[in-house]
Coordinates of C-alpha atoms in Angstrom, one line a residue:
X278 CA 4.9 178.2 -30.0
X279 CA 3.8 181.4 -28.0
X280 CA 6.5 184.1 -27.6
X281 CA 7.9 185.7 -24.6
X282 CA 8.9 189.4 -24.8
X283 CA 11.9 191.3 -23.6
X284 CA 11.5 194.7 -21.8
X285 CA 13.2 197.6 -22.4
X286 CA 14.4 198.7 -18.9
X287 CA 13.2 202.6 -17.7
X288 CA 16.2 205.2 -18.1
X289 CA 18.1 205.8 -15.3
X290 CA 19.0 209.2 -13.8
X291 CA 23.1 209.2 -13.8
X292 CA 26.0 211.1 -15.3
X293 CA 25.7 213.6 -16.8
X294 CA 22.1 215.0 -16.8
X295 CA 20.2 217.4 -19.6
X296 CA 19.2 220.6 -17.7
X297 CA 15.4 220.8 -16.8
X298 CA 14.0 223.3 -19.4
X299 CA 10.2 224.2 -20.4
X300 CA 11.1 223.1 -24.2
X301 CA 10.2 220.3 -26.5
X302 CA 12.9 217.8 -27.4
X303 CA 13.3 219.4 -31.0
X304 CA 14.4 222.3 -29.2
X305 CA 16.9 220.3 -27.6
X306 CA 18.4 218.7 -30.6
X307 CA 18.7 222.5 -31.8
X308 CA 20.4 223.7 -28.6
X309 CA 23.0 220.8 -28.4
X310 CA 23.4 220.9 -31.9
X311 CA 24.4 224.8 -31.4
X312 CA 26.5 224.3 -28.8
X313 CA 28.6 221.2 -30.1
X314 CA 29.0 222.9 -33.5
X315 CA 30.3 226.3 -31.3
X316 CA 32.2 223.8 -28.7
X317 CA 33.1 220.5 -30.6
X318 CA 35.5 219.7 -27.8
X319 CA 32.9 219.7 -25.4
X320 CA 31.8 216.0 -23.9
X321 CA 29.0 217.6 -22.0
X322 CA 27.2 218.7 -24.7
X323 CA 28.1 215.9 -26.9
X324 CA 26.5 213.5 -24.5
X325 CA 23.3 215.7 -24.6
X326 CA 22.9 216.1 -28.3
X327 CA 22.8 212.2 -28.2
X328 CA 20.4 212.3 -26.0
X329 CA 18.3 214.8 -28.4
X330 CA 19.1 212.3 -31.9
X331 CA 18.4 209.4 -30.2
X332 CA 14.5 210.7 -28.8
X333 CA 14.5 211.3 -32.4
X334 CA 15.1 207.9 -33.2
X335 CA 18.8 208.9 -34.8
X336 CA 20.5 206.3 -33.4
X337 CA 23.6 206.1 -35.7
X338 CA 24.2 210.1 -35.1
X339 CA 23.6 209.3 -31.9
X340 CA 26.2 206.6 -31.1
X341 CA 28.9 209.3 -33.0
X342 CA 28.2 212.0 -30.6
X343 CA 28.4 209.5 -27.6
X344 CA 31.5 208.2 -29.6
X345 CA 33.1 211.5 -29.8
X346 CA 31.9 212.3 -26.2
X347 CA 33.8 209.1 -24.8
X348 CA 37.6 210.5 -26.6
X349 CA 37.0 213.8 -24.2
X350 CA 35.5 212.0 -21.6
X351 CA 36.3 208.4 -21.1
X352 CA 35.2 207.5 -17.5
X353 CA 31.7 208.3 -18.5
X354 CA 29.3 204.9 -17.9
X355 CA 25.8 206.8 -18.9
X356 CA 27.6 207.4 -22.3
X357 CA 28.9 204.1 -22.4
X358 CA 25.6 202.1 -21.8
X359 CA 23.7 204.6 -24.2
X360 CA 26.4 204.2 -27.1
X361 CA 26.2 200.1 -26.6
X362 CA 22.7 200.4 -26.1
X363 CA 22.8 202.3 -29.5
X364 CA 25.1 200.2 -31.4
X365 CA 22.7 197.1 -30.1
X366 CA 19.7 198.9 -32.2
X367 CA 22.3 198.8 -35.0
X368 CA 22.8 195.1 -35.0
X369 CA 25.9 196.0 -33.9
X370 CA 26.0 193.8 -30.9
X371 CA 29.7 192.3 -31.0
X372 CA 30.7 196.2 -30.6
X373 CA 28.5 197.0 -28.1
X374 CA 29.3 194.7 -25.3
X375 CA 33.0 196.2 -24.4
X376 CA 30.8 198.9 -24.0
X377 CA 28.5 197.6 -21.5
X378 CA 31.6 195.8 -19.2
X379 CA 33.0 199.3 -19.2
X380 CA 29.9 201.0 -18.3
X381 CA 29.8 198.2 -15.3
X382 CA 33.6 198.5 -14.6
X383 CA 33.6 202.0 -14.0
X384 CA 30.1 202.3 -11.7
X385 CA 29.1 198.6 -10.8
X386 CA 25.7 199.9 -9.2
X387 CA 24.4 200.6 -12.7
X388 CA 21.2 198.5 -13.0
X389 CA 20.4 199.8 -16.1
X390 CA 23.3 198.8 -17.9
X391 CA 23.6 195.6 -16.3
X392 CA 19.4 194.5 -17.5
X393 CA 20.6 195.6 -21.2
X394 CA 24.2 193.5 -20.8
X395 CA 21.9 191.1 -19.3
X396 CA 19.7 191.3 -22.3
X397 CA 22.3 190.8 -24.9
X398 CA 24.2 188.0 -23.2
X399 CA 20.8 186.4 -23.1
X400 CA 20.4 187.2 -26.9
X401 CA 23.8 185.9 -27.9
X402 CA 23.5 182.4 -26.3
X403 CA 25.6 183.0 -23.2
X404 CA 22.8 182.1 -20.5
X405 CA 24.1 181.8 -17.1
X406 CA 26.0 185.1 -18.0
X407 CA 22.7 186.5 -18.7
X408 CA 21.3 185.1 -15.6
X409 CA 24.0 186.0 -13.0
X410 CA 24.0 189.8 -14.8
X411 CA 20.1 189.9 -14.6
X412 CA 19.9 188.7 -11.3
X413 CA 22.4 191.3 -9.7
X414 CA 20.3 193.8 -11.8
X415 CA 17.3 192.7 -9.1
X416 CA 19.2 193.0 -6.4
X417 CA 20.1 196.7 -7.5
X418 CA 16.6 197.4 -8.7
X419 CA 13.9 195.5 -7.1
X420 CA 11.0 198.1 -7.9
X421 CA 11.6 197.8 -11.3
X422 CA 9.5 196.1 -13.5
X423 CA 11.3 196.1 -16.1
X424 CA 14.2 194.6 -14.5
X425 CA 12.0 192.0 -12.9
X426 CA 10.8 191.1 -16.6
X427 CA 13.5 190.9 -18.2
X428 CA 15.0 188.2 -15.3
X429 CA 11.7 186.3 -15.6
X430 CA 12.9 185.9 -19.5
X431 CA 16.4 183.7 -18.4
X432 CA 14.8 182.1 -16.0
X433 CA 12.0 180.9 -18.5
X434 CA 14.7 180.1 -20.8
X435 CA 16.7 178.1 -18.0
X436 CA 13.2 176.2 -17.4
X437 CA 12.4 177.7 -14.3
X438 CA 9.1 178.4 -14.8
X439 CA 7.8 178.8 -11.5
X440 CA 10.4 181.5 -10.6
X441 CA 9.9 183.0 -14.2
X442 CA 6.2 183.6 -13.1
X443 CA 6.8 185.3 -9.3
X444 CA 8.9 187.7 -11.6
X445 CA 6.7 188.6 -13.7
X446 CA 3.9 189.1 -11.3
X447 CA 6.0 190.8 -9.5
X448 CA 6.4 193.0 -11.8
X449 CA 2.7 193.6 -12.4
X450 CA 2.2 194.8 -8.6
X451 CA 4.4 197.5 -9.3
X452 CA 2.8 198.4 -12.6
X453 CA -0.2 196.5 -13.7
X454 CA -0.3 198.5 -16.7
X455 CA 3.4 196.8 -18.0
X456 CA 2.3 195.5 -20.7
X457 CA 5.7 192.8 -21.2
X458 CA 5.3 191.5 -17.8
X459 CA 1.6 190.4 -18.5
X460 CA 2.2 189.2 -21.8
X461 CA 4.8 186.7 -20.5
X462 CA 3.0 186.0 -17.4
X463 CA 0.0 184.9 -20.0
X464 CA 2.9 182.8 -22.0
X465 CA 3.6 180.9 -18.5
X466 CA 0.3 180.4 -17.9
X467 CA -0.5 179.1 -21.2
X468 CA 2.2 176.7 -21.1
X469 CA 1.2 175.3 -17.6
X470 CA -2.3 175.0 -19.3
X471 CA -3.6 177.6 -17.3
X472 CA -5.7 178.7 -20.5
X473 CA -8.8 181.0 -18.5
X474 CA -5.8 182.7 -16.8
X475 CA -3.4 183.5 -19.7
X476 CA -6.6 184.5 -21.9
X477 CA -7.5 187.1 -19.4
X478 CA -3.7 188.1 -19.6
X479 CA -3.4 188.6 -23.4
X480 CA -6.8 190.6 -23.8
X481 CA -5.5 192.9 -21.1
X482 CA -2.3 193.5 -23.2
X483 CA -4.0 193.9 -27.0
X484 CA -5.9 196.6 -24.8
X485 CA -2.8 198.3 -23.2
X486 CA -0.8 197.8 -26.7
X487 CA -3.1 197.6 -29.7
X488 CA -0.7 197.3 -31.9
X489 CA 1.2 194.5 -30.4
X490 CA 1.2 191.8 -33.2
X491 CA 2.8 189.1 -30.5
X492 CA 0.1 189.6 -28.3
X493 CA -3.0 189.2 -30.7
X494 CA -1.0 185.9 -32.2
X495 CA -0.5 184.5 -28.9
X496 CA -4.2 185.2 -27.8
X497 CA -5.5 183.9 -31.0
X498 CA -3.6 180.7 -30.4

């Protein structure tokens, strides 16, 4: 069977922010790393040196410092969503979603959040959770693509193709280059037959993303 993909939804600009600075990101993960071992206390720079592992793909250091940033600072939903978001990476799913409803508790207009809770509902089973959470996330986002993506997914899944679809174009006319929108668009149109139409979908992504193993089986088959 051909395989639809999930998108990982853009960050979001909220809470707590790292300063704009003419540095790399290693210098980062040295700054915050300074500062939290001067200032341990301090849920600020805790947040950020997350921020700094997790670029570096340290997502288990990552989720302590947002871990230790949350005892300071609970009533913080960017550390929230990143720690669940984290935790999710760690196959540590069942722990992540009290994480997520928090996030969404505290600052309900948090699309970001609500794609990824979206996401993992979806994962876990719990579909018209997914849906409802994904579809609010559209509402709160609708020129992201990657919100509009990862909505087409439940609705695929609910078998509503034909909505599935509009999303995912959708999401192509504000980025023709997004790469998970035009693979699943290709899916749909390969299971409506539409062969010509999905072919010309799945070259376009092996040449956006090369390395994309999904894309290269699905265009084979």
């Amino acid at each position: 069977d051909l395989v639809l993909l999930a998108a990982l939804a853009p960050a979001l600009l909220c809470g707590w922010l790292v300063e704009k600075r003419n540095r790399d990101y290693r210098t980062d993960l040295v700054l915050w790393s300074d500062t939290v071992a001067k200032c341990p206390d301090n849920p600020h720079a805790r947040y950020n040196l997350g921020l700094a592992l997790s670029r570096e793909g340290r997502h288990a250091a990552a989720a302590a410092q947002w871990l230790a940033a949350l005892r300071d600072e609970p009533r913080h939903p960017p550390a929230h969503e990143n720690l669940a978001s984290a935790l999710v990476t760690l196959g540590r799913i069942g722990a992540a979603l009290p994480h997520y409803e928090e996030a969404l508790r505290l600052f309900p207009n948090f699309p970001l959040a609500r794609a990824n809770y979206g996401l993992v509902l979806l994962y876990l089973g719990r579909v018209d959770e997914a849906e409802l959470q994904l579809r609010v996330a559209v509402k709160q986002a609708p020129t992201n693509p990657g919100a509009l993506t990862n909505y087409g997914l439940v609705l695929d899944r609910l078998g509503r193709s034909a909505e599935a679809a509009a999303n995912y174009e959708a999401a192509l006319r504000l980025d023709p280059n997004f790469a998970d929108a035009r693979h699943n668009l290709g899916v749909a149109l390969a299971r409506a037959q539409r062969f010509d139409e999905a072919l010309a979908h799945f070259e376009a992504v092996v040449r956006i993303r090369p390395r994309s193993l999904d894309a290269h089986l699905n265009l084979a088959r």
